[in-house]
mmCIF file of the C-alpha atoms, coordinates in Angstrom:
data_MODEL
# 
_entry.id   MODEL 
# 
loop_
_atom_site.group_PDB 
_atom_site.id 
_atom_site.type_symbol 
_atom_site.label_atom_id 
_atom_site.label_alt_id 
_atom_site.label_comp_id 
_atom_site.label_asym_id 
_atom_site.label_entity_id 
_atom_site.label_seq_id 
_atom_site.pdbx_PDB_ins_code 
_atom_site.Cartn_x 
_atom_site.Cartn_y 
_atom_site.Cartn_z 
_atom_site.occupancy 
_atom_site.B_iso_or_equiv 
_atom_site.pdbx_formal_charge 
_atom_site.auth_seq_id 
_atom_site.auth_comp_id 
_atom_site.auth_asym_id 
_atom_site.auth_atom_id 
_atom_site.pdbx_PDB_model_num 
ATOM 1  C CA . MET A 1 1  ? 230.218 -44.090 139.463 1.00 0.00 ? 1  MET A CA 1 
ATOM 2  C CA . SER A 1 2  ? 231.527 -46.927 137.284 1.00 0.00 ? 2  SER A CA 1 
ATOM 3  C CA . GLU A 1 3  ? 230.836 -50.604 137.834 1.00 0.00 ? 3  GLU A CA 1 
ATOM 4  C CA . PRO A 1 4  ? 233.408 -52.494 139.932 1.00 0.00 ? 4  PRO A CA 1 
ATOM 5  C CA . VAL A 1 5  ? 235.829 -54.825 138.166 1.00 0.00 ? 5  VAL A CA 1 
ATOM 6  C CA . LYS A 1 6  ? 234.679 -58.435 138.617 1.00 0.00 ? 6  LYS A CA 1 
ATOM 7  C CA . ILE A 1 7  ? 237.475 -60.842 139.504 1.00 0.00 ? 7  ILE A CA 1 
ATOM 8  C CA . LEU A 1 8  ? 237.716 -64.630 139.580 1.00 0.00 ? 8  LEU A CA 1 
ATOM 9  C CA . LEU A 1 9  ? 240.738 -65.455 141.700 1.00 0.00 ? 9  LEU A CA 1 
ATOM 10 C CA . VAL A 1 10 ? 242.434 -68.745 140.812 1.00 0.00 ? 10 VAL A CA 1 
ATOM 11 C CA . GLY A 1 11 ? 244.782 -70.084 143.489 1.00 0.00 ? 11 GLY A CA 1 
ATOM 12 C CA . ILE A 1 12 ? 244.248 -68.640 146.962 1.00 0.00 ? 12 ILE A CA 1 
ATOM 13 C CA . GLY A 1 13 ? 246.930 -70.497 148.921 1.00 0.00 ? 13 GLY A CA 1 
ATOM 14 C CA . ARG A 1 14 ? 250.635 -69.774 149.261 1.00 0.00 ? 14 ARG A CA 1 
ATOM 15 C CA . TYR A 1 15 ? 251.423 -66.699 147.139 1.00 0.00 ? 15 TYR A CA 1 
ATOM 16 C CA . GLY A 1 16 ? 247.724 -66.371 146.307 1.00 0.00 ? 16 GLY A CA 1 
ATOM 17 C CA . ASN A 1 17 ? 247.195 -65.213 149.887 1.00 0.00 ? 17 ASN A CA 1 
ATOM 18 C CA . ASN A 1 18 ? 248.794 -61.909 148.868 1.00 0.00 ? 18 ASN A CA 1 
ATOM 19 C CA . TYR A 1 19 ? 246.184 -61.413 146.147 1.00 0.00 ? 19 TYR A CA 1 
ATOM 20 C CA . VAL A 1 20 ? 243.374 -62.393 148.495 1.00 0.00 ? 20 VAL A CA 1 
ATOM 21 C CA . ASN A 1 21 ? 244.542 -59.833 151.053 1.00 0.00 ? 21 ASN A CA 1 
ATOM 22 C CA . ALA A 1 22 ? 244.850 -57.077 148.480 1.00 0.00 ? 22 ALA A CA 1 
ATOM 23 C CA . LEU A 1 23 ? 241.522 -57.803 146.800 1.00 0.00 ? 23 LEU A CA 1 
ATOM 24 C CA . LEU A 1 24 ? 239.529 -58.220 149.987 1.00 0.00 ? 24 LEU A CA 1 
ATOM 25 C CA . ASP A 1 25 ? 240.928 -54.957 151.296 1.00 0.00 ? 25 ASP A CA 1 
ATOM 26 C CA . GLU A 1 26 ? 240.485 -53.181 147.930 1.00 0.00 ? 26 GLU A CA 1 
ATOM 27 C CA . GLY A 1 27 ? 236.910 -54.464 147.770 1.00 0.00 ? 27 GLY A CA 1 
ATOM 28 C CA . ARG A 1 28 ? 236.042 -52.101 150.565 1.00 0.00 ? 28 ARG A CA 1 
ATOM 29 C CA . THR A 1 29 ? 236.574 -49.208 148.147 1.00 0.00 ? 29 THR A CA 1 
ATOM 30 C CA . GLY A 1 30 ? 233.986 -50.585 145.731 1.00 0.00 ? 30 GLY A CA 1 
ATOM 31 C CA . LYS A 1 31 ? 236.444 -50.676 142.811 1.00 0.00 ? 31 LYS A CA 1 
ATOM 32 C CA . THR A 1 32 ? 236.630 -54.482 142.668 1.00 0.00 ? 32 THR A CA 1 
ATOM 33 C CA . VAL A 1 33 ? 234.459 -57.438 143.566 1.00 0.00 ? 33 VAL A CA 1 
ATOM 34 C CA . ILE A 1 34 ? 235.552 -61.060 143.836 1.00 0.00 ? 34 ILE A CA 1 
ATOM 35 C CA . VAL A 1 35 ? 232.890 -63.141 142.064 1.00 0.00 ? 35 VAL A CA 1 
ATOM 36 C CA . GLY A 1 36 ? 234.505 -66.442 143.026 1.00 0.00 ? 36 GLY A CA 1 
ATOM 37 C CA . VAL A 1 37 ? 237.683 -68.244 143.940 1.00 0.00 ? 37 VAL A CA 1 
ATOM 38 C CA . VAL A 1 38 ? 239.051 -71.447 142.431 1.00 0.00 ? 38 VAL A CA 1 
ATOM 39 C CA . ASP A 1 39 ? 241.317 -73.727 144.430 1.00 0.00 ? 39 ASP A CA 1 
ATOM 40 C CA . PRO A 1 40 ? 241.264 -77.505 144.950 1.00 0.00 ? 40 PRO A CA 1 
ATOM 41 C CA . ASN A 1 41 ? 242.569 -76.955 148.495 1.00 0.00 ? 41 ASN A CA 1 
ATOM 42 C CA . PRO A 1 42 ? 241.142 -73.638 149.748 1.00 0.00 ? 42 PRO A CA 1 
ATOM 43 C CA . GLU A 1 43 ? 242.155 -74.459 153.326 1.00 0.00 ? 43 GLU A CA 1 
ATOM 44 C CA . GLY A 1 44 ? 245.626 -73.136 152.412 1.00 0.00 ? 44 GLY A CA 1 
ATOM 45 C CA . CYS A 1 45 ? 244.252 -69.593 152.380 1.00 0.00 ? 45 CYS A CA 1 
ATOM 46 C CA . SER A 1 46 ? 244.848 -67.574 155.540 1.00 0.00 ? 46 SER A CA 1 
ATOM 47 C CA . ARG A 1 47 ? 241.625 -65.587 154.974 1.00 0.00 ? 47 ARG A CA 1 
ATOM 48 C CA . LEU A 1 48 ? 239.317 -68.443 154.050 1.00 0.00 ? 48 LEU A CA 1 
ATOM 49 C CA . ALA A 1 49 ? 236.949 -67.464 156.859 1.00 0.00 ? 49 ALA A CA 1 
ATOM 50 C CA . ASP A 1 50 ? 236.709 -63.934 155.414 1.00 0.00 ? 50 ASP A CA 1 
ATOM 51 C CA . ILE A 1 51 ? 235.974 -65.339 151.959 1.00 0.00 ? 51 ILE A CA 1 
ATOM 52 C CA . ARG A 1 52 ? 233.213 -67.540 153.324 1.00 0.00 ? 52 ARG A CA 1 
ATOM 53 C CA . GLU A 1 53 ? 231.819 -64.714 155.473 1.00 0.00 ? 53 GLU A CA 1 
ATOM 54 C CA . ALA A 1 54 ? 231.646 -62.464 152.409 1.00 0.00 ? 54 ALA A CA 1 
ATOM 55 C CA . GLY A 1 55 ? 229.623 -65.139 150.609 1.00 0.00 ? 55 GLY A CA 1 
ATOM 56 C CA . ILE A 1 56 ? 232.188 -65.525 147.836 1.00 0.00 ? 56 ILE A CA 1 
ATOM 57 C CA . PRO A 1 57 ? 231.647 -68.855 146.070 1.00 0.00 ? 57 PRO A CA 1 
ATOM 58 C CA . ILE A 1 58 ? 234.506 -71.377 146.235 1.00 0.00 ? 58 ILE A CA 1 
ATOM 59 C CA . TYR A 1 59 ? 235.053 -73.748 143.312 1.00 0.00 ? 59 TYR A CA 1 
ATOM 60 C CA . ARG A 1 60 ? 237.353 -76.775 143.107 1.00 0.00 ? 60 ARG A CA 1 
ATOM 61 C CA . ASP A 1 61 ? 238.293 -76.096 139.460 1.00 0.00 ? 61 ASP A CA 1 
ATOM 62 C CA . LEU A 1 62 ? 237.489 -73.872 136.484 1.00 0.00 ? 62 LEU A CA 1 
ATOM 63 C CA . VAL A 1 63 ? 235.151 -76.473 135.000 1.00 0.00 ? 63 VAL A CA 1 
ATOM 64 C CA . GLN A 1 64 ? 232.983 -76.240 138.101 1.00 0.00 ? 64 GLN A CA 1 
ATOM 65 C CA . PHE A 1 65 ? 233.038 -72.425 137.972 1.00 0.00 ? 65 PHE A CA 1 
ATOM 66 C CA . TYR A 1 66 ? 232.028 -72.221 134.310 1.00 0.00 ? 66 TYR A CA 1 
ATOM 67 C CA . GLY A 1 67 ? 229.416 -74.943 134.817 1.00 0.00 ? 67 GLY A CA 1 
ATOM 68 C CA . GLN A 1 68 ? 227.785 -72.861 137.564 1.00 0.00 ? 68 GLN A CA 1 
ATOM 69 C CA . LYS A 1 69 ? 227.949 -69.570 135.656 1.00 0.00 ? 69 LYS A CA 1 
ATOM 70 C CA . ARG A 1 70 ? 226.001 -70.612 132.552 1.00 0.00 ? 70 ARG A CA 1 
# 
């Protein structure tokens, strides 16, 4: 079995909710894994509770993400 595709999702509100839904649901197949989300206002995401429950890190900006991943 191949490794899952690692995804950093930038923008999880408004239209980004569609990507969150698709990726969280696709993640159940083991083909993808969300390694983090970046959004200065993550409260705009309809599945924020699911993101937090899954232990997916939330970053305010890309600088914070790359600073944490070094």
